[in-house]
């Protein structure tokens, strides 16, 4: 199933990289893709918790930081992690659309 997913180092998970619409694959391949995606999707909340923990650590460091440049750096890092969390939630919800597409095909 690796050919249908590509590891995204920013997100920390493999994401679907289908060359065609899911419905255009054989039913057997569709099921394998969906099964693999559900396994990946199941790990997304844990990945988000890891990132939230990092954000909390950076926020704690920020509250004690007196150096302006370092404060700006921490804020940028926090914003980057928050962006990753947002993208992970989008991927998490995207599987609902994929499953619905499968049911209606």
mmCIF file of C-alpha atoms in Angstrom:
data_model
loop_
_atom_site.group_PDB
_atom_site.id
_atom_site.type_symbol
_atom_site.label_atom_id
_atom_site.label_comp_id
_atom_site.label_asym_id
_atom_site.label_seq_id
_atom_site.Cartn_x
_atom_site.Cartn_y
_atom_site.Cartn_z
ATOM 1 C CA UNK A 1 0.000 0.000 0.000
ATOM 2 C CA UNK A 2 3.056 2.243 0.180
ATOM 3 C CA UNK A 3 2.507 3.316 -3.430
ATOM 4 C CA UNK A 4 -0.758 5.000 -2.395
ATOM 5 C CA UNK A 5 0.745 6.987 0.486
ATOM 6 C CA UNK A 6 3.693 9.337 0.882
ATOM 7 C CA UNK A 7 5.242 10.198 4.221
ATOM 8 C CA UNK A 8 4.860 13.886 5.010
ATOM 9 C CA UNK A 9 7.718 14.833 7.321
ATOM 10 C CA UNK A 10 6.025 18.088 8.349
ATOM 11 C CA UNK A 11 2.857 16.322 9.482
ATOM 12 C CA UNK A 12 4.649 13.226 10.732
ATOM 13 C CA UNK A 13 2.252 10.830 8.962
ATOM 14 C CA UNK A 14 1.841 9.260 5.531
ATOM 15 C CA UNK A 15 -0.815 10.978 3.424
ATOM 16 C CA UNK A 16 -2.776 9.600 0.460
ATOM 17 C CA UNK A 17 -1.231 10.211 -2.955
ATOM 18 C CA UNK A 18 -3.757 8.547 -5.235
ATOM 19 C CA UNK A 19 -3.154 8.870 -8.957
ATOM 20 C CA UNK A 20 -6.872 8.639 -9.683
ATOM 21 C CA UNK A 21 -10.224 8.878 -7.954
ATOM 22 C CA UNK A 22 -10.725 6.175 -5.311
ATOM 23 C CA UNK A 23 -13.746 4.792 -7.197
ATOM 24 C CA UNK A 24 -11.534 4.101 -10.215
ATOM 25 C CA UNK A 25 -9.558 1.466 -8.322
ATOM 26 C CA UNK A 26 -10.776 -2.110 -8.020
ATOM 27 C CA UNK A 27 -12.960 -2.833 -4.974
ATOM 28 C CA UNK A 28 -10.132 -4.904 -3.469
ATOM 29 C CA UNK A 29 -7.621 -2.057 -3.805
ATOM 30 C CA UNK A 30 -10.188 0.445 -2.498
ATOM 31 C CA UNK A 31 -10.647 -1.637 0.632
ATOM 32 C CA UNK A 32 -6.887 -1.925 1.160
ATOM 33 C CA UNK A 33 -6.414 1.820 0.702
ATOM 34 C CA UNK A 34 -9.247 2.605 3.123
ATOM 35 C CA UNK A 35 -7.943 0.094 5.665
ATOM 36 C CA UNK A 36 -4.437 1.583 5.501
ATOM 37 C CA UNK A 37 -5.830 5.100 5.772
ATOM 38 C CA UNK A 38 -7.910 4.175 8.821
ATOM 39 C CA UNK A 39 -4.768 2.887 10.528
ATOM 40 C CA UNK A 40 -2.932 6.116 9.710
ATOM 41 C CA UNK A 41 -5.959 8.209 10.667
ATOM 42 C CA UNK A 42 -6.127 6.454 14.032
ATOM 43 C CA UNK A 43 -2.659 7.762 14.860
ATOM 44 C CA UNK A 44 -3.530 11.394 14.084
ATOM 45 C CA UNK A 45 -4.983 12.247 17.545
ATOM 46 C CA UNK A 46 -1.806 10.914 19.197
ATOM 47 C CA UNK A 47 0.324 13.000 16.834
ATOM 48 C CA UNK A 48 -1.780 16.060 17.696
ATOM 49 C CA UNK A 49 -1.277 15.398 21.428
ATOM 50 C CA UNK A 50 2.494 15.285 20.884
ATOM 51 C CA UNK A 51 2.390 18.628 19.100
ATOM 52 C CA UNK A 52 0.132 20.159 21.761
ATOM 53 C CA UNK A 53 2.639 19.043 24.403
ATOM 54 C CA UNK A 54 5.410 20.799 22.458
ATOM 55 C CA UNK A 55 3.267 23.932 22.193
ATOM 56 C CA UNK A 56 2.662 23.884 25.958
ATOM 57 C CA UNK A 57 6.403 23.585 26.614
ATOM 58 C CA UNK A 58 7.155 26.468 24.258
ATOM 59 C CA UNK A 59 4.407 28.603 25.816
ATOM 60 C CA UNK A 60 5.870 27.958 29.265
ATOM 61 C CA UNK A 61 9.317 28.951 27.976
ATOM 62 C CA UNK A 62 7.803 32.022 26.339
ATOM 63 C CA UNK A 63 6.231 33.199 29.586
ATOM 64 C CA UNK A 64 9.687 33.196 31.192
ATOM 65 C CA UNK A 65 11.583 34.630 28.227
ATOM 66 C CA UNK A 66 12.891 38.185 28.500
ATOM 67 C CA UNK A 67 14.868 38.233 25.241
ATOM 68 C CA UNK A 68 12.684 39.762 22.511
ATOM 69 C CA UNK A 69 14.315 37.856 19.646
ATOM 70 C CA UNK A 70 13.975 34.550 21.474
ATOM 71 C CA UNK A 71 10.315 35.402 22.249
ATOM 72 C CA UNK A 72 9.662 36.016 18.559
ATOM 73 C CA UNK A 73 11.367 32.732 17.699
ATOM 74 C CA UNK A 74 9.211 30.828 20.204
ATOM 75 C CA UNK A 75 6.059 32.510 18.872
ATOM 76 C CA UNK A 76 6.995 31.485 15.330
ATOM 77 C CA UNK A 77 7.594 27.897 16.450
ATOM 78 C CA UNK A 78 4.252 27.828 18.287
ATOM 79 C CA UNK A 79 2.457 29.155 15.213
ATOM 80 C CA UNK A 80 4.149 26.512 13.050
ATOM 81 C CA UNK A 81 3.069 23.713 15.371
ATOM 82 C CA UNK A 82 -0.476 25.081 15.489
ATOM 83 C CA UNK A 83 -0.532 25.092 11.687
ATOM 84 C CA UNK A 84 0.524 21.443 11.623
ATOM 85 C CA UNK A 85 -2.245 20.571 14.098
ATOM 86 C CA UNK A 86 -4.779 22.349 11.896
ATOM 87 C CA UNK A 87 -3.602 20.422 8.831
ATOM 88 C CA UNK A 88 -3.727 17.133 10.732
ATOM 89 C CA UNK A 89 -7.355 17.807 11.731
ATOM 90 C CA UNK A 90 -8.145 18.501 8.072
ATOM 91 C CA UNK A 91 -6.653 15.147 7.082
ATOM 92 C CA UNK A 92 -8.478 13.446 9.943
ATOM 93 C CA UNK A 93 -11.808 14.813 8.698
ATOM 94 C CA UNK A 94 -10.970 14.130 5.046
ATOM 95 C CA UNK A 95 -11.361 10.409 5.633
ATOM 96 C CA UNK A 96 -15.084 10.934 6.220
ATOM 97 C CA UNK A 97 -15.347 12.291 2.671
ATOM 98 C CA UNK A 98 -13.287 9.392 1.312
ATOM 99 C CA UNK A 99 -15.512 6.839 3.046
ATOM 100 C CA UNK A 100 -18.661 8.569 1.811
ATOM 101 C CA UNK A 101 -17.303 8.587 -1.724
ATOM 102 C CA UNK A 102 -16.757 4.830 -1.413
ATOM 103 C CA UNK A 103 -20.309 4.239 -0.139
ATOM 104 C CA UNK A 104 -21.863 6.215 -3.008
ATOM 105 C CA UNK A 105 -19.845 4.618 -5.783
#
